[in-house]
Coordinates of C-alpha atoms in Angstrom, one line a residue:
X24 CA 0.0 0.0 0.0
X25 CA 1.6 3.6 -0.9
X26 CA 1.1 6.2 1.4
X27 CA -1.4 8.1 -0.6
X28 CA -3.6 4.9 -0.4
X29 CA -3.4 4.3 3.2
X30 CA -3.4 8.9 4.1
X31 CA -6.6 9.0 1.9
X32 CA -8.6 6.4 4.6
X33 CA -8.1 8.4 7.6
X34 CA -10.7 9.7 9.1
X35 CA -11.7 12.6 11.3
X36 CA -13.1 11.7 14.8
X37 CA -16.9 10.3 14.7
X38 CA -18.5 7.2 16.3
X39 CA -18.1 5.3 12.8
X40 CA -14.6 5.1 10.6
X41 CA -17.1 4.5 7.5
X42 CA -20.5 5.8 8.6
X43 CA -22.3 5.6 4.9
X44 CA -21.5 2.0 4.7
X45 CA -21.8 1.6 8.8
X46 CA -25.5 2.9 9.7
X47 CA -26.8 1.6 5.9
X48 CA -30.2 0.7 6.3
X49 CA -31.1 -2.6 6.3
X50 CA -33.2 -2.6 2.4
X51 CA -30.3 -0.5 1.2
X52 CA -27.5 -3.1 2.5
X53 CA -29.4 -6.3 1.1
X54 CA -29.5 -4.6 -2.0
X55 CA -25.8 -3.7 -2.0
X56 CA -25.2 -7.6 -1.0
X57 CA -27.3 -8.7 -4.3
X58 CA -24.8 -6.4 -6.5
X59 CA -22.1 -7.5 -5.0
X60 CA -22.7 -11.0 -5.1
X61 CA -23.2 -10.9 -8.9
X62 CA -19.8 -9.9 -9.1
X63 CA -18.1 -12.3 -7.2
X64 CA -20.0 -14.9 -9.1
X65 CA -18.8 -13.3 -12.5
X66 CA -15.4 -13.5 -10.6
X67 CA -15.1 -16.7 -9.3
X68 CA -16.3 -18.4 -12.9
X69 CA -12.7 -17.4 -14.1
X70 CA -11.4 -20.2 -11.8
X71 CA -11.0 -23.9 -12.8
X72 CA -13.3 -25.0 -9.2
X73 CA -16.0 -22.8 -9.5
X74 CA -16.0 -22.8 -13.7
X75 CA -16.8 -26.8 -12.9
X76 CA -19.2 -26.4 -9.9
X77 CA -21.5 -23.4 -10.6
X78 CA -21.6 -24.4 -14.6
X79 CA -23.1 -28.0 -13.2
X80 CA -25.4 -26.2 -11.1
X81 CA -26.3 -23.7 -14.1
X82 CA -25.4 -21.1 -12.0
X83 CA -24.7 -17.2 -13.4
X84 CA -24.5 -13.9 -12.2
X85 CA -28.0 -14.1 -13.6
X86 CA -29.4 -16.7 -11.8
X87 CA -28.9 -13.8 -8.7
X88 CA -32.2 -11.6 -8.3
X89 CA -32.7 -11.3 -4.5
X90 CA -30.5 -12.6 -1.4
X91 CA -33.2 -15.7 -1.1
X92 CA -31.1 -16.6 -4.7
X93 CA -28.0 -17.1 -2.7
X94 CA -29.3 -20.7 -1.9
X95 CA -29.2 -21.8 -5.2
X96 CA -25.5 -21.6 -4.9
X97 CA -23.4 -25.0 -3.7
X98 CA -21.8 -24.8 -0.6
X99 CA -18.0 -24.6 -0.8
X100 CA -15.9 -27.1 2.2
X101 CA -12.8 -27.3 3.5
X102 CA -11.8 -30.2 1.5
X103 CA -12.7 -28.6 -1.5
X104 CA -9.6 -25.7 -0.7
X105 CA -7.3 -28.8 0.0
X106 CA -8.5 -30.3 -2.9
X107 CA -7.9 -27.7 -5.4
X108 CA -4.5 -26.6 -3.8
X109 CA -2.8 -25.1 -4.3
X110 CA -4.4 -22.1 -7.0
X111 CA -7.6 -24.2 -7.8
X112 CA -9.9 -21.5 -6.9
X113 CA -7.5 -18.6 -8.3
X114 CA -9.8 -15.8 -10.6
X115 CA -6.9 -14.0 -12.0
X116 CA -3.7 -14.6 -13.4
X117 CA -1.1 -14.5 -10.3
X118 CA 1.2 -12.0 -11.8
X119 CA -1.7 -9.9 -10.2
X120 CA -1.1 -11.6 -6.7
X121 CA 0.3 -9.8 -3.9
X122 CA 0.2 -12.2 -1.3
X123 CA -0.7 -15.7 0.3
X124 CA -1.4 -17.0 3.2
X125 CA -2.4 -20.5 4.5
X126 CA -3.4 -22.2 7.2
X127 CA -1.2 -24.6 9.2
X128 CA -2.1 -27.9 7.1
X129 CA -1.3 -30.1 10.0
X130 CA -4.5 -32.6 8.6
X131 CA -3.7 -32.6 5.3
X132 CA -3.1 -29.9 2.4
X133 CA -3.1 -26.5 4.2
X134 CA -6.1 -24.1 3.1
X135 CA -4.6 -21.2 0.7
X136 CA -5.9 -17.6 -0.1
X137 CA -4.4 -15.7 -2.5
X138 CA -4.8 -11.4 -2.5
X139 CA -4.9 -8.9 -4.6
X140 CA -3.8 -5.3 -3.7
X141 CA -7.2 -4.7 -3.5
X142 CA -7.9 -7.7 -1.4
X143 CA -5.1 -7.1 0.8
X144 CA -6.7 -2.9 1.2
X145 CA -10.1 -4.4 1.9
X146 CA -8.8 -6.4 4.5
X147 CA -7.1 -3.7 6.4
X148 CA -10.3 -1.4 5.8
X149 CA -12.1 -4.1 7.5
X150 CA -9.5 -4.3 10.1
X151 CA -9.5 -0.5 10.4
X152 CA -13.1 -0.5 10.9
X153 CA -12.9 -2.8 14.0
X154 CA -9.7 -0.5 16.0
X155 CA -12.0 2.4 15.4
X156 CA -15.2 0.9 16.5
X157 CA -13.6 0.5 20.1
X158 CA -12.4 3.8 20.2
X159 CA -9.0 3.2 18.7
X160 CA -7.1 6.3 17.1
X161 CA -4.8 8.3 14.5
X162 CA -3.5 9.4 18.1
X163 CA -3.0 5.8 19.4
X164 CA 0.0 3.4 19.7
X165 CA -0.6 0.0 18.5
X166 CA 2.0 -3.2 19.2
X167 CA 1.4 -6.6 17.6
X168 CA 2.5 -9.4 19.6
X169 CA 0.9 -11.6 17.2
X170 CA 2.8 -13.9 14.9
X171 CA 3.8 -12.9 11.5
X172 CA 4.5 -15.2 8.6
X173 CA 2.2 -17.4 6.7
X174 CA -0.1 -16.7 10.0
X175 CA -2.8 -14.1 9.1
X176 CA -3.2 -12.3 12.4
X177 CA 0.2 -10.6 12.5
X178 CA 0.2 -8.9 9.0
X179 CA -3.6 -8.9 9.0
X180 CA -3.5 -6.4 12.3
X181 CA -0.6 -4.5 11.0
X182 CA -2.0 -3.6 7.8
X183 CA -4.9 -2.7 9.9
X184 CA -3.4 -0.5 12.5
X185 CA -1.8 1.2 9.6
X186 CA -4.7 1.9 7.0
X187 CA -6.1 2.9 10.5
X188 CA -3.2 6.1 11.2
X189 CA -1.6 4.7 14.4
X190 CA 2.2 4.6 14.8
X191 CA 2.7 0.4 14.7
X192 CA 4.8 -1.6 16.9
X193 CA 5.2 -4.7 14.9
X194 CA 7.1 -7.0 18.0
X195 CA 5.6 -10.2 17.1
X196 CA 5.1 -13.1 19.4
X197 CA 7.5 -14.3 22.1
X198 CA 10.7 -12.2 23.8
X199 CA 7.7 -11.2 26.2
X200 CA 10.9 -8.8 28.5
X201 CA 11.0 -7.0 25.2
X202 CA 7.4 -6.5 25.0
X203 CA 6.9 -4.9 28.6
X204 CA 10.0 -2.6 27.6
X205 CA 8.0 -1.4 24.0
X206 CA 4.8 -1.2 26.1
X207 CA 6.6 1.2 28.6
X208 CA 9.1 2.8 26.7
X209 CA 7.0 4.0 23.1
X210 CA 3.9 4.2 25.3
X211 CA 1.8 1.0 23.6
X212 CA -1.4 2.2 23.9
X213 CA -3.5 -1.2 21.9
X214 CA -2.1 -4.3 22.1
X215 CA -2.9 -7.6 20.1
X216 CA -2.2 -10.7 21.8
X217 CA -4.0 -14.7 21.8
X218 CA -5.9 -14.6 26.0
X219 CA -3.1 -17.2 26.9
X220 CA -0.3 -14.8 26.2
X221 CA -2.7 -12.1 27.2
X222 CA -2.8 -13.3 30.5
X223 CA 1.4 -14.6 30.8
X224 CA 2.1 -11.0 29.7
X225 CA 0.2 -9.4 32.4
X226 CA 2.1 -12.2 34.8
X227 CA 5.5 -11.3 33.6
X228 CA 4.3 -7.6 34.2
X229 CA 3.7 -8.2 37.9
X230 CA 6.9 -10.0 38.4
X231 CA 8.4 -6.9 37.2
X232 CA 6.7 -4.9 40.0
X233 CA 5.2 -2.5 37.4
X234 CA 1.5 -1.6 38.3
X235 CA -0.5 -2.0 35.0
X236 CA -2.9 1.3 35.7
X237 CA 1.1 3.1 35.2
X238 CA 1.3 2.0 31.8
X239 CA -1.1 3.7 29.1
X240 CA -2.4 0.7 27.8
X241 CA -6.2 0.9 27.5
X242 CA -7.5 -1.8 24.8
X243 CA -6.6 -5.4 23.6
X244 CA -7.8 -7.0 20.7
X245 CA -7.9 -10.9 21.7
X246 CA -9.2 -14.0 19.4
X247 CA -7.3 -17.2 17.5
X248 CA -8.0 -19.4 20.2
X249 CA -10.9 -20.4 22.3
X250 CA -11.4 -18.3 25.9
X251 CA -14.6 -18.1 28.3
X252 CA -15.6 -14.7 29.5
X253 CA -14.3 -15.3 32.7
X254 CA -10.7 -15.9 30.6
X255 CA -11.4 -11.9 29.4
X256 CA -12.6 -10.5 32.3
X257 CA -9.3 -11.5 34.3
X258 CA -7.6 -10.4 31.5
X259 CA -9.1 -6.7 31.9
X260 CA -8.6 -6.7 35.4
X261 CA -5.0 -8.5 35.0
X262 CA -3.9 -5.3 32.1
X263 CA -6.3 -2.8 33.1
X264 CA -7.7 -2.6 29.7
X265 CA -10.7 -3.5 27.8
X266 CA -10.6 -6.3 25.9
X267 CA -12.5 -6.9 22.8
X268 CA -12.9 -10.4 21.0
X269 CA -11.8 -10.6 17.2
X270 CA -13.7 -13.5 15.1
X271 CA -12.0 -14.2 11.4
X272 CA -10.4 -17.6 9.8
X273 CA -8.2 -17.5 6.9
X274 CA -10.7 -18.8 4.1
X275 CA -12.4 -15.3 4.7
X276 CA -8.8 -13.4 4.5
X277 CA -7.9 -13.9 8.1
X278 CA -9.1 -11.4 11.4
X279 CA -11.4 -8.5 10.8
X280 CA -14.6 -10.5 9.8
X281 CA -16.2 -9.9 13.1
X282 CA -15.5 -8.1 15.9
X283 CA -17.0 -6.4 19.7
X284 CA -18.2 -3.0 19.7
X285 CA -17.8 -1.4 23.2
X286 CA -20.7 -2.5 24.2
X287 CA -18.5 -6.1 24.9
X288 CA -22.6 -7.6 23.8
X289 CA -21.8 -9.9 20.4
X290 CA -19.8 -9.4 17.7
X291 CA -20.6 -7.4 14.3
X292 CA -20.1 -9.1 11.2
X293 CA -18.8 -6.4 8.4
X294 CA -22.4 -7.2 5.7
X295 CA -21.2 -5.5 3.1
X296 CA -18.1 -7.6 3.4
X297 CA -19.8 -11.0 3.6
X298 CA -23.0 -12.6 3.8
X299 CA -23.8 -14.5 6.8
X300 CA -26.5 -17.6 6.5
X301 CA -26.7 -19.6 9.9
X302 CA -27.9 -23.5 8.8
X303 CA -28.6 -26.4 10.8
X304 CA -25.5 -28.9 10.1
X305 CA -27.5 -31.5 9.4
X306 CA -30.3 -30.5 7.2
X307 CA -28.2 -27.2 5.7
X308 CA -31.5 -25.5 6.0
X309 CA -31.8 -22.1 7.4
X310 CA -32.4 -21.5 10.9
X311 CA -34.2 -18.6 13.2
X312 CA -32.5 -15.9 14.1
X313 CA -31.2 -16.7 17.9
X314 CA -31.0 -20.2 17.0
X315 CA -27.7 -21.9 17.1
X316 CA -26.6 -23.5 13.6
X317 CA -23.4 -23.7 11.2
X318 CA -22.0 -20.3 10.3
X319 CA -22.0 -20.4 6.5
X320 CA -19.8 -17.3 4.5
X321 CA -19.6 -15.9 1.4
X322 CA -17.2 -13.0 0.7
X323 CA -18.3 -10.0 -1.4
X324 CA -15.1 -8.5 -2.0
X325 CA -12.5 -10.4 -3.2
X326 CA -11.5 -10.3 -6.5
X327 CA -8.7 -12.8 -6.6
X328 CA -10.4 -15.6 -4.9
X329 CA -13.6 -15.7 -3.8
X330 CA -15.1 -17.8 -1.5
X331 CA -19.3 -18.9 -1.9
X332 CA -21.3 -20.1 0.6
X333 CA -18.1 -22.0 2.4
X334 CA -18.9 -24.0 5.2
X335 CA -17.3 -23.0 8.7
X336 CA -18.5 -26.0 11.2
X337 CA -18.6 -23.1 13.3
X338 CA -21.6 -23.2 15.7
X339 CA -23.2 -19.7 16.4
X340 CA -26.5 -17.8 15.8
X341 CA -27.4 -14.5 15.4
X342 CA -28.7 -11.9 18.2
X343 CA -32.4 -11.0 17.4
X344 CA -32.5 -6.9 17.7
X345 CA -30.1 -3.8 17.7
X346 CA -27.3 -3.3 19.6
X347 CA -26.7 -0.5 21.6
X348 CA -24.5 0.9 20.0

């Protein structure tokens, strides 16, 4: 990203980094979703997968009228990524790649994304969306103690932090003496850290007989591993910070997908970004809204490889109502 692309994103102080898109109205987003979604079909028939799996379904941009159309679409696995590795489901030619990423593949053929520049932007918009949400600034500090590497949560945050303004700490994990030293010394401000380390940092922090409400540390973004509430509430009280929980998986670019508002009452999934379909795992019909099901995604704005109606095996449901916020 040159630093034209990333100055031209900041934005002023508000309560939303991209209000328009943000506070859309409900008919308005669903229509956006439909448009979208018509594109990444178009898109996605480039590749050799979905060439082969929407042609034997006869399925077209065309054959999308109204979001009730998106069923019509197969549903894309896990296997089918391992399958097709490692460019199977590749839309472009790669000399208009930027980047991959992958998950671990310790079961078999790892999972692979590929990203455009305008992927890679996206993502960090997204990302950038979610720091200002819980109050993150241009004025903050932000130090990733998250891994770097093929791993999307280091360079996913980064990019992030960046497209958000903030001066960015990139310590990655581990060396947790030098972490306490950044936090203190360049006056970390939001951290990003996996709840275990979370919680070993804020250990090591005692042991050094520095009082946490010293430091001006005030939010942690926490996620890539499973935690209970009473995991994150220690964890505030441990840092004396808020921490907010991050939800994302490679297949869908990596973090950013969904994140906490302040309100610390459910996550908000980015709509315009993805659509969200919540099915039983055994039927794969839709379920109620508050119901728990499998969480079922389909990116809307990927134009090197995007993913329809893949299957997380994720168990979740959706919140009936508005948030506070």
């Amino acid at each position: 990203m040159t630093d034209e692309k990333i100055m031209s994103t900041i934005k002023p102080d508000g309560e939303c980094w991209q209000p328009e898109i943000e506070t859309m109205p409900r008919e308005q987003l669903e229509q956006l979703q439909v448009k979208k979604l018509k594109k990444s079909i178009d898109i996605a028939l480039k590749s050799p997968f979905y060439k082969k799996r929407l042609g034997d379904a006869g399925i077209t941009a065309d054959s999308i009228n109204s979001l009730d159309d998106l069923r019509k679409i197969p549903f894309t696995t896990k296997q089918d990524l391992r399958d097709n590795y490692p460019y199977g489901l590749v839309c472009r030619s790669l000399d208009d790649a930027v980047r991959i990423h992958s998950t671990s593949g310790t079961t078999g053929n790892p999972c692979v994304v590929v990203y455009s520049e305008h992927d890679i932007c996206s993502w960090a918009n997204m990302i950038a969306r979610n720091l200002y949400m819980v109050g993150c600034r241009k004025s903050d500090i932000f130090q990733n103690s998250s891994g770097y590497g093929m791993f999307t949560g280091g360079l996913g945050f980064q990019y992030g932090a960046e497209w958000l303004g903030t001066m960015t700490v990139p310590a990655a994990a581990g060396n947790t003496k030098r972490q306490i030293k950044f936090i203190k010394d360049f006056g970390t401000t939001v951290l990003h850290a996996i709840p275990s380390y979370a919680i070993y940092l804020a250990e090591a922090i005692k042991e050094e007989g520095i009082d946490p409400k010293d430091l001006k540390l005030h939010t942690l973004c926490i996620g890539a591993e499973p935690h209970t509430e009473e995991q994150r509430r220690r964890i505030e009280r441990l840092l004396n910070v808020k921490a907010y929980n991050s939800f994302g998986m490679t297949e869908m670019n990596g973090p950013g997908v969904a994140f906490e508002c302040k309100y610390q009452d459910g996550m908000h999934l980015w709509e315009d970004n993805y659509i969200v379909e919540i099915v039983n795992p055994d039927t794969l019909e839709p379920v109620p809204d508050g119901e728990m099901g499998e969480m079922v995604l389909t990116t809307l704005d990927r134009d090197m490889m995007p993913v329809l109606r893949y299957r997380t095996r994720d168990l979740t449901r959706i919140i009936p109502g508005e948030c506070k916020c």
